mmCIF file of C-alpha atoms and ligand atoms in Angstrom:
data_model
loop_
_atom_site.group_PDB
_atom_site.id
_atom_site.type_symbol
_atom_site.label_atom_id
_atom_site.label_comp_id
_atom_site.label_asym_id
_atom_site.label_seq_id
_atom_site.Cartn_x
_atom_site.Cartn_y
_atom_site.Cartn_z
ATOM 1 C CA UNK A 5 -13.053 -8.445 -22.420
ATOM 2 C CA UNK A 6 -9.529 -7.325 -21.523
ATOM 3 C CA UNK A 7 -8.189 -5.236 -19.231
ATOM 4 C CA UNK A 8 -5.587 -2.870 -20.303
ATOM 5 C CA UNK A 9 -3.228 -2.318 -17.031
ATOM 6 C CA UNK A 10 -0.248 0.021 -16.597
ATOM 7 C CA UNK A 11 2.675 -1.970 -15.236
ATOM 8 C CA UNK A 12 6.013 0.006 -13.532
ATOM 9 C CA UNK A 13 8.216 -2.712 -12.692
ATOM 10 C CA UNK A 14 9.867 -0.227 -10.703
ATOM 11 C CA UNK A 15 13.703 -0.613 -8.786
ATOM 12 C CA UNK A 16 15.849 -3.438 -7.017
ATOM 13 C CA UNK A 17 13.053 -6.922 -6.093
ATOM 14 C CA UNK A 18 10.515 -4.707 -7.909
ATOM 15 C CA UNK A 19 12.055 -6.819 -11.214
ATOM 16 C CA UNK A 20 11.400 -10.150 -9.584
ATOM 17 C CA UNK A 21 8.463 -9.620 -8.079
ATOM 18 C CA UNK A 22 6.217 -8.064 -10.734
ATOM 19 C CA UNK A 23 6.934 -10.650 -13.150
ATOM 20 C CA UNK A 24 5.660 -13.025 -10.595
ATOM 21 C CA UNK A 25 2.548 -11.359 -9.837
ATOM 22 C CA UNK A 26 1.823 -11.033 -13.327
ATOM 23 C CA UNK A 27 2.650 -14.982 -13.740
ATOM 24 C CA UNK A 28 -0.076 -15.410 -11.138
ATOM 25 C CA UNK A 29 -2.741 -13.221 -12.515
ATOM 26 C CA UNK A 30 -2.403 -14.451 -16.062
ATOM 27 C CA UNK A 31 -3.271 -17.517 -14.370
ATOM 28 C CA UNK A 32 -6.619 -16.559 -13.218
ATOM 29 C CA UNK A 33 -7.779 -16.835 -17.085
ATOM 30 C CA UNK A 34 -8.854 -13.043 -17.226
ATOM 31 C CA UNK A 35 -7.373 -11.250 -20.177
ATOM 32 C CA UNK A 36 -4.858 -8.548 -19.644
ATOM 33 C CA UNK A 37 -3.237 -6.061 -21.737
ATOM 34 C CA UNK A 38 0.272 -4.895 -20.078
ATOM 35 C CA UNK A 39 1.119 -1.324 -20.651
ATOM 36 C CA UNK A 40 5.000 -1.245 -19.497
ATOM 37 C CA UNK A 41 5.872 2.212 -18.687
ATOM 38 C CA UNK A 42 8.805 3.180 -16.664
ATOM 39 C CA UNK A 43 9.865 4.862 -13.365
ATOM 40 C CA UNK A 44 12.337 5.759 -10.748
ATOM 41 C CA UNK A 45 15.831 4.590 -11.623
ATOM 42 C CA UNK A 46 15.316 3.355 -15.155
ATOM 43 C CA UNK A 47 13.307 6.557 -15.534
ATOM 44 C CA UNK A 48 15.744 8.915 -14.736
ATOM 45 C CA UNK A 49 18.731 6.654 -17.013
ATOM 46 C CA UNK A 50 16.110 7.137 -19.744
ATOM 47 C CA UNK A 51 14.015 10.453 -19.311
ATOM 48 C CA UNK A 52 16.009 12.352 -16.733
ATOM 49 C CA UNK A 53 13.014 12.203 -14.911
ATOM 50 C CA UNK A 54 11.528 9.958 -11.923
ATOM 51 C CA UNK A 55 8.521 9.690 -13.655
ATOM 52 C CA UNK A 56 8.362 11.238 -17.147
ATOM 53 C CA UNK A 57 4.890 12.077 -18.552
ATOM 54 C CA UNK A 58 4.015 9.275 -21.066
ATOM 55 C CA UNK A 59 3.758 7.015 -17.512
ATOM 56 C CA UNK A 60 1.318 9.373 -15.841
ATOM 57 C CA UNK A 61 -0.481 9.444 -19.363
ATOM 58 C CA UNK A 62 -0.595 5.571 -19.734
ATOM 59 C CA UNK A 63 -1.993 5.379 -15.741
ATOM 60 C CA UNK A 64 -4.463 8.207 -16.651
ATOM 61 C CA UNK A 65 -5.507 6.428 -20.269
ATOM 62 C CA UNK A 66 -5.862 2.887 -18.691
ATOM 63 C CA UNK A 67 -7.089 4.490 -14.825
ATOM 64 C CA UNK A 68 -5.205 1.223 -13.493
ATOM 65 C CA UNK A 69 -1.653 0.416 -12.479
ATOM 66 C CA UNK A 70 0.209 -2.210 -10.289
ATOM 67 C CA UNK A 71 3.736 -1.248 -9.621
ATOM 68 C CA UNK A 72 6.532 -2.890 -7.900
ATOM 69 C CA UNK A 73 8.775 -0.707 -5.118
ATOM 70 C CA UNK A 74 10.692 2.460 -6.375
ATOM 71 C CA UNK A 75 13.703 3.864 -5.006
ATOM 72 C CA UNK A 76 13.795 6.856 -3.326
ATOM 73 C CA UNK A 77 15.604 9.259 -5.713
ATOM 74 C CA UNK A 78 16.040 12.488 -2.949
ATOM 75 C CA UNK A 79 19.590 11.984 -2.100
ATOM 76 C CA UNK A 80 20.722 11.889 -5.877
ATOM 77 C CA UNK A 81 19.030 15.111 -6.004
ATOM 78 C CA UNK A 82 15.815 14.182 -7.597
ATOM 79 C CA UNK A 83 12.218 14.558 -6.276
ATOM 80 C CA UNK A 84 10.277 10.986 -4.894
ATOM 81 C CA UNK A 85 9.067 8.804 -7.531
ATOM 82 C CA UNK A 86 6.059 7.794 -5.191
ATOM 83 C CA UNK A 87 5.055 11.398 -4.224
ATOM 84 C CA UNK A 88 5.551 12.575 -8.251
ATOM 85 C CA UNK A 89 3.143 9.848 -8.775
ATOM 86 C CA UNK A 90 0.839 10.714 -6.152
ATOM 87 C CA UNK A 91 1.056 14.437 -6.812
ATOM 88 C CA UNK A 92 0.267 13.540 -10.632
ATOM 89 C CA UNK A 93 -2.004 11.060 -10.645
ATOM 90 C CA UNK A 94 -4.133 13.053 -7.692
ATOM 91 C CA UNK A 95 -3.772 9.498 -5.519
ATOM 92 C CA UNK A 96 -5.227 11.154 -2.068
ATOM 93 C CA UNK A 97 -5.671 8.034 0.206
ATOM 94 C CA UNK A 98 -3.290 4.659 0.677
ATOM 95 C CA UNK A 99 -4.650 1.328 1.456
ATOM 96 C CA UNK A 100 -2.779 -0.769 2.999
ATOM 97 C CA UNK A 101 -3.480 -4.211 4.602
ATOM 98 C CA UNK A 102 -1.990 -6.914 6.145
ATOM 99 C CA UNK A 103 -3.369 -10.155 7.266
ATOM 100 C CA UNK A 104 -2.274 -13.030 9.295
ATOM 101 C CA UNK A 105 -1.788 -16.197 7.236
ATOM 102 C CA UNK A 106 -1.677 -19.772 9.062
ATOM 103 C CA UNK A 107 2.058 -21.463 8.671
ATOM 104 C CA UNK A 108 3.408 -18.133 9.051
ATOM 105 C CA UNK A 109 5.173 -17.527 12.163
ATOM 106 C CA UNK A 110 3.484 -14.799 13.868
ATOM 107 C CA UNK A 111 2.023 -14.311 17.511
ATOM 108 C CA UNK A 112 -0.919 -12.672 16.045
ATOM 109 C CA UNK A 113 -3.203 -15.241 15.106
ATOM 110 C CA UNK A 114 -6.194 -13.527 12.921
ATOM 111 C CA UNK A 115 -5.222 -10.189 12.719
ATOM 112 C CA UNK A 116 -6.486 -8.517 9.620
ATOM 113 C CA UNK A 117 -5.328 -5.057 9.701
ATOM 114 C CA UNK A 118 -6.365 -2.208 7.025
ATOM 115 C CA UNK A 119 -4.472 1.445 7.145
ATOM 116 C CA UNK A 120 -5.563 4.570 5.429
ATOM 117 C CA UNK A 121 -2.928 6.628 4.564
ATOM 118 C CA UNK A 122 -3.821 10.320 3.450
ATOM 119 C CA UNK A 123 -1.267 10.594 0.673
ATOM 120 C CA UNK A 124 -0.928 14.026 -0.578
ATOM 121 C CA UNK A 125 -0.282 16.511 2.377
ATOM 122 C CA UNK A 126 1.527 16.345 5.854
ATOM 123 C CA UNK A 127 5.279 16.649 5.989
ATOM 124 C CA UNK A 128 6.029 14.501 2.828
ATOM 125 C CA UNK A 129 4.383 17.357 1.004
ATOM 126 C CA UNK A 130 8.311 17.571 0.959
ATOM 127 C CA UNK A 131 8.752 21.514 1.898
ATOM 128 C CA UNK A 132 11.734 22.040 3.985
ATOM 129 C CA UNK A 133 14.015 24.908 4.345
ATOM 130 C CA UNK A 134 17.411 25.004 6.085
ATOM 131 C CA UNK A 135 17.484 28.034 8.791
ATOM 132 C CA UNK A 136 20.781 29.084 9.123
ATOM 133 C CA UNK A 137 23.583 26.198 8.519
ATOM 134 C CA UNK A 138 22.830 23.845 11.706
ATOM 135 C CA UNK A 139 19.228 23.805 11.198
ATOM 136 C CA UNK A 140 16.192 22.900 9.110
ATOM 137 C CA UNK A 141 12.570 22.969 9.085
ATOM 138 C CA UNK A 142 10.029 20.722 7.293
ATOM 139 C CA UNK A 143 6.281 21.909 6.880
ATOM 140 C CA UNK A 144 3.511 20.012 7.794
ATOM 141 C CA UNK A 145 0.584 20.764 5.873
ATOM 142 C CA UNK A 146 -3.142 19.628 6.662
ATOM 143 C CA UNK A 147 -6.232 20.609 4.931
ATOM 144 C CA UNK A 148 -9.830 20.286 5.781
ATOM 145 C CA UNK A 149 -10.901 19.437 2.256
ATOM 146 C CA UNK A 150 -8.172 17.059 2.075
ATOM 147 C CA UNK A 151 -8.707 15.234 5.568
ATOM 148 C CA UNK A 152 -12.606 14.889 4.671
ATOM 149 C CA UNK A 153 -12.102 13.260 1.196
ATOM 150 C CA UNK A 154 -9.889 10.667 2.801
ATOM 151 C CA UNK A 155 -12.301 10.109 6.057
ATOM 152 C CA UNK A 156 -15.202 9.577 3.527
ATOM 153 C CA UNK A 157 -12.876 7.072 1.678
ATOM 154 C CA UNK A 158 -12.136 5.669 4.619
ATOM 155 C CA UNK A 159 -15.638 4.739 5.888
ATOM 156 C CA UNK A 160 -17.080 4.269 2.546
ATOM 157 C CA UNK A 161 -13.888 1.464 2.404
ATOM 158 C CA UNK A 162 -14.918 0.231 5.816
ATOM 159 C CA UNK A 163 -18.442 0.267 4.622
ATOM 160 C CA UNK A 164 -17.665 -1.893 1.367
ATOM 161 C CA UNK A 165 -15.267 -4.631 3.268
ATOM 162 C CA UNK A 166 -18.284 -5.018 5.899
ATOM 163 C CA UNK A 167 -15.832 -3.853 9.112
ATOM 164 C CA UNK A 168 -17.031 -2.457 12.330
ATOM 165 C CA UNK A 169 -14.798 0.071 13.491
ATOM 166 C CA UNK A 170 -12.303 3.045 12.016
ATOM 167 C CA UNK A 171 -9.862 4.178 14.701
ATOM 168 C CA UNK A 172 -9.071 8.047 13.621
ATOM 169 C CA UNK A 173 -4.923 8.320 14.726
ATOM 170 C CA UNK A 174 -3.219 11.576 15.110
ATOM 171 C CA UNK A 175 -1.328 13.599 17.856
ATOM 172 C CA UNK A 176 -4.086 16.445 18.376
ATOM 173 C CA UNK A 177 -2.932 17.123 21.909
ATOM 174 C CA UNK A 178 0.917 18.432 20.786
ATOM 175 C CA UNK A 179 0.049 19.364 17.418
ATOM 176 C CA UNK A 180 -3.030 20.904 17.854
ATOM 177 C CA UNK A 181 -3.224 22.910 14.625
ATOM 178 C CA UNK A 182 -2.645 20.712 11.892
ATOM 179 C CA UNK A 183 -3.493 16.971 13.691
ATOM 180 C CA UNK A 184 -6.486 19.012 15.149
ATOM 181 C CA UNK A 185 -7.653 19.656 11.387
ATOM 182 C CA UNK A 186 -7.576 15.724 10.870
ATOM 183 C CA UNK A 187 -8.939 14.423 13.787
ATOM 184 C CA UNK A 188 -11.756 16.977 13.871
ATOM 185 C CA UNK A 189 -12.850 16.503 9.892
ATOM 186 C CA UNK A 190 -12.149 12.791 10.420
ATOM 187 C CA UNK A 191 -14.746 12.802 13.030
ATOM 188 C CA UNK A 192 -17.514 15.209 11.000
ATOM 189 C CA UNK A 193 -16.875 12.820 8.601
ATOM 190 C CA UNK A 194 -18.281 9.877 11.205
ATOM 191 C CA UNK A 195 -21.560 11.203 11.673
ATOM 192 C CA UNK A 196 -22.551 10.163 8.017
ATOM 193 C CA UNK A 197 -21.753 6.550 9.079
ATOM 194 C CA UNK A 198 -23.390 5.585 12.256
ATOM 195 C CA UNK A 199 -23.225 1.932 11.386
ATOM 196 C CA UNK A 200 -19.441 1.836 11.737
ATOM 197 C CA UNK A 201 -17.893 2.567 15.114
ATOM 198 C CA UNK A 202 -15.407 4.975 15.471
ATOM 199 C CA UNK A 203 -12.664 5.927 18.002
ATOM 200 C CA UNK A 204 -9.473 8.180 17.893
ATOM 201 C CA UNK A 205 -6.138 6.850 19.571
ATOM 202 C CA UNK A 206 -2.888 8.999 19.693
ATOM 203 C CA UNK A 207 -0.038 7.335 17.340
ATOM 204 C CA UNK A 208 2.143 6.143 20.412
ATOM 205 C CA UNK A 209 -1.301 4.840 21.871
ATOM 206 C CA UNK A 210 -1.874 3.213 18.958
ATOM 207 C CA UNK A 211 1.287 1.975 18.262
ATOM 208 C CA UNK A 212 1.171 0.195 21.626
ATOM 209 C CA UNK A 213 -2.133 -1.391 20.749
ATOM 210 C CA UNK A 214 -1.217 -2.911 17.580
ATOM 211 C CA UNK A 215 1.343 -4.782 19.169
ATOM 212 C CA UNK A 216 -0.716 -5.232 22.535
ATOM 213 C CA UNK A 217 -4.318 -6.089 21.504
ATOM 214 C CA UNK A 218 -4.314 -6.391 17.233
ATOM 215 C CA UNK A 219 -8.142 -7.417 17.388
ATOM 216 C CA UNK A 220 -9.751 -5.013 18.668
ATOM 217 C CA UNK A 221 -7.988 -3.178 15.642
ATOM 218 C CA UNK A 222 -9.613 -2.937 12.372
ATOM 219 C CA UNK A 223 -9.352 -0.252 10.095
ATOM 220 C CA UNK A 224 -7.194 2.904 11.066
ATOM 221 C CA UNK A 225 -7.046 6.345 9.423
ATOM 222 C CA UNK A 226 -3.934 8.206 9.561
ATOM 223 C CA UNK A 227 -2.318 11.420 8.526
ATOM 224 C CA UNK A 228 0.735 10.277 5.833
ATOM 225 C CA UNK A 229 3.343 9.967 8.060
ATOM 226 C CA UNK A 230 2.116 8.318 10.883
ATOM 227 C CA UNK A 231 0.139 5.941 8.077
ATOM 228 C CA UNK A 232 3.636 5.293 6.706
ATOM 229 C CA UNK A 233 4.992 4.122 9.784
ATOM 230 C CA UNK A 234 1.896 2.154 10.933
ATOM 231 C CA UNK A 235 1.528 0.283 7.200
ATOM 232 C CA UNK A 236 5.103 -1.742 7.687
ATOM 233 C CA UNK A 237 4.116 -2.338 11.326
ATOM 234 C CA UNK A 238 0.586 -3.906 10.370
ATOM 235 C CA UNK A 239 2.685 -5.759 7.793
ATOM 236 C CA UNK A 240 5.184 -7.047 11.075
ATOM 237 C CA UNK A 241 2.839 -8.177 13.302
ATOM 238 C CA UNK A 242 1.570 -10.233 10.477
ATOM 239 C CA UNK A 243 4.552 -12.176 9.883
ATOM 240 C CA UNK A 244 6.856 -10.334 7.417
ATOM 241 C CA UNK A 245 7.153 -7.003 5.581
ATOM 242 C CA UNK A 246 6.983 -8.898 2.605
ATOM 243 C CA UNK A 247 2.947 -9.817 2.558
ATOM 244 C CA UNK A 248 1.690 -6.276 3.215
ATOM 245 C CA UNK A 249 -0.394 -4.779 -0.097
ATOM 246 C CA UNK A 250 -2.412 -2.109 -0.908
ATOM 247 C CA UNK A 251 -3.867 0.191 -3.228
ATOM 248 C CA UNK A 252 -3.724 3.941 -3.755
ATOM 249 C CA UNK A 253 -6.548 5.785 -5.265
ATOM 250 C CA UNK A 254 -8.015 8.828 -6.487
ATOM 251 C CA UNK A 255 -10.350 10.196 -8.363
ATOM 252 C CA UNK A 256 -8.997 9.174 -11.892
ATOM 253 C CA UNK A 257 -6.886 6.074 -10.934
ATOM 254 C CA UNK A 258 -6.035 3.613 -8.972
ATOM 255 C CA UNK A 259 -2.374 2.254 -8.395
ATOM 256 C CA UNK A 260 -2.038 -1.198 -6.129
ATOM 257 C CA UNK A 261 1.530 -1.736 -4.886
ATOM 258 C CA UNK A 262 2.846 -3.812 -2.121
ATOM 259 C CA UNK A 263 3.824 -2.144 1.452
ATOM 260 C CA UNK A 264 7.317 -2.773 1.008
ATOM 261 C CA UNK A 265 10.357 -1.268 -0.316
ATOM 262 C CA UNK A 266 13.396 -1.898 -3.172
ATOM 263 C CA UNK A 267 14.916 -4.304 -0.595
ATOM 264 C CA UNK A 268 18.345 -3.282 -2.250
ATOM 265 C CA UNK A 269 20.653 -5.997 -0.125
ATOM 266 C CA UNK A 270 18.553 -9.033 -2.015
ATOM 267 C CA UNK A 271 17.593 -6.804 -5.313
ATOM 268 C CA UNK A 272 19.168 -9.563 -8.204
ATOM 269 C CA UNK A 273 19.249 -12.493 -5.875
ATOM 270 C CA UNK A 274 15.599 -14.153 -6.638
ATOM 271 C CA UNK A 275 14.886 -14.908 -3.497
ATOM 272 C CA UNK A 276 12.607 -11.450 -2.432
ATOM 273 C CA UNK A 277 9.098 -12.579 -1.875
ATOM 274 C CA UNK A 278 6.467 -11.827 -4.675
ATOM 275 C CA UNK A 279 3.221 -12.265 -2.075
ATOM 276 C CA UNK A 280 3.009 -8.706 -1.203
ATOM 277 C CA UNK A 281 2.872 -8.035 -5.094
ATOM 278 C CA UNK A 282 0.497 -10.634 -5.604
ATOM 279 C CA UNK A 283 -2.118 -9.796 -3.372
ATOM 280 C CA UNK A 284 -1.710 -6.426 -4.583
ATOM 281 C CA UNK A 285 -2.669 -7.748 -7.928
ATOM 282 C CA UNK A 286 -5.618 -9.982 -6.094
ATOM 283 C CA UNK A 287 -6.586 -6.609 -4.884
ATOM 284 C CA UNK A 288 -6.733 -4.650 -8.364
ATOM 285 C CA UNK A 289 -9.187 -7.450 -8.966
ATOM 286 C CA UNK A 290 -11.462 -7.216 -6.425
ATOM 287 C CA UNK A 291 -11.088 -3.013 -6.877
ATOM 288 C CA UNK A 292 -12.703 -4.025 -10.663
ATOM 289 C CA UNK A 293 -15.438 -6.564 -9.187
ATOM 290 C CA UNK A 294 -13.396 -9.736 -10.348
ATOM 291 C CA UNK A 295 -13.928 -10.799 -6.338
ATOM 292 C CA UNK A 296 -13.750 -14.247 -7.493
ATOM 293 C CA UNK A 297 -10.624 -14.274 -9.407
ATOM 294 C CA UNK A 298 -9.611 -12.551 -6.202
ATOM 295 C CA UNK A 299 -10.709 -15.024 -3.785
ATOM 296 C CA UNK A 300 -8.759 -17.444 -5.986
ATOM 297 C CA UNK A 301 -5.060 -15.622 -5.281
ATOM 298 C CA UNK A 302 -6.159 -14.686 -1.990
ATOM 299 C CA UNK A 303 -6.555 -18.551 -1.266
ATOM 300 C CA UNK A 304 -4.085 -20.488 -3.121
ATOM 301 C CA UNK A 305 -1.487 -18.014 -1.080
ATOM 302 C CA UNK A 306 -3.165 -18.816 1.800
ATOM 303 C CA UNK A 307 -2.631 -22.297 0.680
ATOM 304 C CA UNK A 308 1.338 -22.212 0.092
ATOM 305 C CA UNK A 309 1.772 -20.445 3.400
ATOM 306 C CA UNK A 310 -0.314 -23.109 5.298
ATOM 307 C CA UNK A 311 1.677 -26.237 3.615
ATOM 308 C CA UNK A 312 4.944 -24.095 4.469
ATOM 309 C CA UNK A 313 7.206 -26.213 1.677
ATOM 310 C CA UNK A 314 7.855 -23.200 -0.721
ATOM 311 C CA UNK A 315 8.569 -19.953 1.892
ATOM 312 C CA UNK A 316 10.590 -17.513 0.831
ATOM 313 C CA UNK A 317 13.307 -16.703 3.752
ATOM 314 C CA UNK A 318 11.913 -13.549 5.281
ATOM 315 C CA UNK A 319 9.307 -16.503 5.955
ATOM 316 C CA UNK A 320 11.759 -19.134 7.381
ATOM 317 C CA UNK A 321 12.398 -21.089 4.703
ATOM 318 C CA UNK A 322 14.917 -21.293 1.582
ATOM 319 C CA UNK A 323 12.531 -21.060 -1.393
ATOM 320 C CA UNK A 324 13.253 -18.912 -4.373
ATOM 321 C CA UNK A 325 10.718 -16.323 -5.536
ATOM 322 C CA UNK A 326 10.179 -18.416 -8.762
ATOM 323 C CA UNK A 327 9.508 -21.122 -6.628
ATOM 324 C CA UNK A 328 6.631 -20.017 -4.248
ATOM 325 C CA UNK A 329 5.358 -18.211 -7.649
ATOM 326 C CA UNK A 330 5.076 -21.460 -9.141
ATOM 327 C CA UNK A 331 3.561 -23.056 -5.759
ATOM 328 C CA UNK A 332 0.863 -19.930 -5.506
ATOM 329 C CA UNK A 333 -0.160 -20.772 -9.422
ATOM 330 C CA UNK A 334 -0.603 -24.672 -8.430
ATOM 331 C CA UNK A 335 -2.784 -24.028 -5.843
ATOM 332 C CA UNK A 336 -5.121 -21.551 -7.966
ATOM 333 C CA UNK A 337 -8.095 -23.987 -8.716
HETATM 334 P P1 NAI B 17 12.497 -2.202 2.317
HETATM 335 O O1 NAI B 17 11.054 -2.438 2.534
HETATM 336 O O2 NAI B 17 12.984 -2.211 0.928
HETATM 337 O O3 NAI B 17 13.341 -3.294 3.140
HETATM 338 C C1 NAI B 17 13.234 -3.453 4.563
HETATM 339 C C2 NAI B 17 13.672 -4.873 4.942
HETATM 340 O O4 NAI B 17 12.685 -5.811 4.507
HETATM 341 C C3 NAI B 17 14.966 -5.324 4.259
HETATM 342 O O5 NAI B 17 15.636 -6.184 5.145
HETATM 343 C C4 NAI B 17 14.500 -6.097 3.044
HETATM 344 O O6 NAI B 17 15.432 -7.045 2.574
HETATM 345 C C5 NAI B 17 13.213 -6.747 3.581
HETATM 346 N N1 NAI B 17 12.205 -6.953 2.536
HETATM 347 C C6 NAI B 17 11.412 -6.010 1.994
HETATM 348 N N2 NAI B 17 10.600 -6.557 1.073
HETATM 349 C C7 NAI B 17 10.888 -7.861 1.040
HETATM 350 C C8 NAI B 17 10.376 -8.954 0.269
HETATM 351 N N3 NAI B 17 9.405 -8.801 -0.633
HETATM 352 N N4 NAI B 17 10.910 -10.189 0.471
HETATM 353 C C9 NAI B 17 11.871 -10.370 1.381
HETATM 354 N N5 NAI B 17 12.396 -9.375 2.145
HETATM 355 C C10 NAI B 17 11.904 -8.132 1.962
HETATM 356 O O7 NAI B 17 12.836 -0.805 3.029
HETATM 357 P P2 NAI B 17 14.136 0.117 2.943
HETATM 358 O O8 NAI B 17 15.368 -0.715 2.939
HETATM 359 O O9 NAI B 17 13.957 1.121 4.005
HETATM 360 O O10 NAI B 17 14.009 0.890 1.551
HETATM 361 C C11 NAI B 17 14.726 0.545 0.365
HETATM 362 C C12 NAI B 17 14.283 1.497 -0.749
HETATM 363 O O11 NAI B 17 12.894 1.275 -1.060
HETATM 364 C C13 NAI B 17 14.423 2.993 -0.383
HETATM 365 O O12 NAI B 17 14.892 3.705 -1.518
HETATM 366 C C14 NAI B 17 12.998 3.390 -0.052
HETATM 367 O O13 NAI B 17 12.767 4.756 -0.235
HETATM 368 C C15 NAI B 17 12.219 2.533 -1.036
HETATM 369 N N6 NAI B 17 10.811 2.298 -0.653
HETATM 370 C C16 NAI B 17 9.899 2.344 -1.660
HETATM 371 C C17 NAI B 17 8.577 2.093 -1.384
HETATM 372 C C18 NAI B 17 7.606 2.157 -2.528
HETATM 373 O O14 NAI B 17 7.994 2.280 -3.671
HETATM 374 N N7 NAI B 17 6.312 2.088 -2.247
HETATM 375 C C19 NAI B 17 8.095 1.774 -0.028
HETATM 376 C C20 NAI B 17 9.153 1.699 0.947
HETATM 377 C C21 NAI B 17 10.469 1.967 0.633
#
């Protein structure tokens, strides 16, 4: 059997990086079909569009995609890529993980951190208005419906991965409205799952505890923004922006990407690193039950990091992403 995969190499590392995480899961022995369709800059060059329809099409036909980072088109006048896709493809909840490696150098020894990012609503929704010629406003909209579908994904993910505890994160006591919609469906959504704990924390509160007690965190549920934010900061406190992945999914497809952007100032260079990308790839796999092909990338990175000879510099060391590529795909036994 193979699977047929919609790839968007996407802008700046996303060309070094994708290559390399296909490298890697070519190497598993599975059998993939590559459907290259395009987006964000390349897009617009080509279709005068971020994301022109044949791309959602391919995503929709195929239900899978890995993509690398794409550049945020806004100030050139042109909507987001990553909301178009979103938007398009119906992708209402964001995975995104990060997990402490040994050999990498971070205080947080075992932290294994999971954030779900609702994905459709909340100010990135994008509606602003300017109010007079000194002023603006941006809308921040939260549905019920919305907030429940991503709580139930939430737990149900929690469920699946075997954690203990979903920590609901909003700021209910300033906006009371909109955050109250969250927290409040978030938590109607809890009573269906009394085998996984669950606590709410307000973002500064829980932006304190990452950094101040990571294991007693586990997985948290935010509203987009705040998810956002708390996604490259999971990715931080586990050594470098560069190994945070994820997955976004909804009803009709899901699209795995890693947590990090274009990372214009090394875009060309060959020295961004591909792990992010790759365990975004290990976790397509696991999404379509291949855990052990998984398991394989997930521990011939681990491998790499723990030997330390091939790190990429965000990770100390001087190795070129072809390099640590080629390290990752020795250790996959
Ligand atoms: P960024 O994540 O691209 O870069 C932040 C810092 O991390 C930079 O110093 C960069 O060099 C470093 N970095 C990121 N990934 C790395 C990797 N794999 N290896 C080594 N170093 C890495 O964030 P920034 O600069 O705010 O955004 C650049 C562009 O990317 C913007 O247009 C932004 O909108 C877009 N972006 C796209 C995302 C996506 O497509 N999912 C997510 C985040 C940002």
């Amino acid at each position: 059997m193979s699977y047929k995969i919609s790839i968007i190499e996407g802008d700046g590392i996303g060309h070094e990086i994708v290559p390399a995480a296909l490298k890697v899961l070519e190497h598993t022995g599975l059998s993939f079909e590559w459907d290259f369709v395009l987006a964000g800059e390349k897009a617009v060059e080509e279709y005068q569009t971020p994301v022109p329809d044949s791309t959602i099409e391919s995503i929709l036909s195929n239900k899978l995609a890995l993509k690398g980072p794409l550049t945020n088109l806004v100030a050139r006048g042109w909507p987001s890529p990553n909301v178009m896709l979103r938007k398009n493809l119906g992708l209402f909840a964001a995975v995104k993980r990060a997990r402490y490696f040994e050999g990498v150098g971070s205080p947080f020894k075992n932290a294994d951190l999971v954030v779900v990012r609702e994905a459709k609503e909340d100010t990135y929704a994008g509606a602003e208005q300017q109010v007079g010629s000194d002023a603006a406003i941006a809308i921040k909209f939260i549905t019920k419906e919305n907030s429940l579908n991503v709580a139930n994904f939430t737990f149900d993910l929690a469920r699946r991965l075997g954690r203990k505890k979903v920590s609901i994160t909003h700021k209910a006591n300033v906006l009371k409205l909109t955050d109250g919609i969250f927290l409040k469906s978030a938590q109607e959504a809890a009573k269906n799952y009394p085998d996984i704990e669950c606590d709410s924390l307000m973002i500064d509160h829980m932006a304190f505890k990452l950094v101040n007690d990571s294991l007693d965190c586990d997985v948290i549920l935010a509203p987009n923004v705040y998810g956002d934010i708390l996604a490259d900061l999971i990715a931080g406190i586990c050594g470098s922006l560069g190994l945070g992945f994820g997955g976004n999914f909804g009803p009709e497809a899901a699209v795995f990407e890693p947590v990090h952007g274009t990372a214009p100032t090394i875009a060309g260079q060959g020295i961004a690193n591909p792990i992010g990308e790759i365990l975004s790839g290990a976790m397509l796999l696991s999404y379509i039950g291949e855990e052990q092909a998984a398991k394989t990338i997930e521990n011939a990175v681990a491998s790499v990091l723990k030997k330390g000879e091939f790190l990429t510099g965000d990770l100390g060391g001087t190795a070129s992403t072809n390099d640590i590529t080629d390290a990752i795909i020795r250790e996959m036994k």
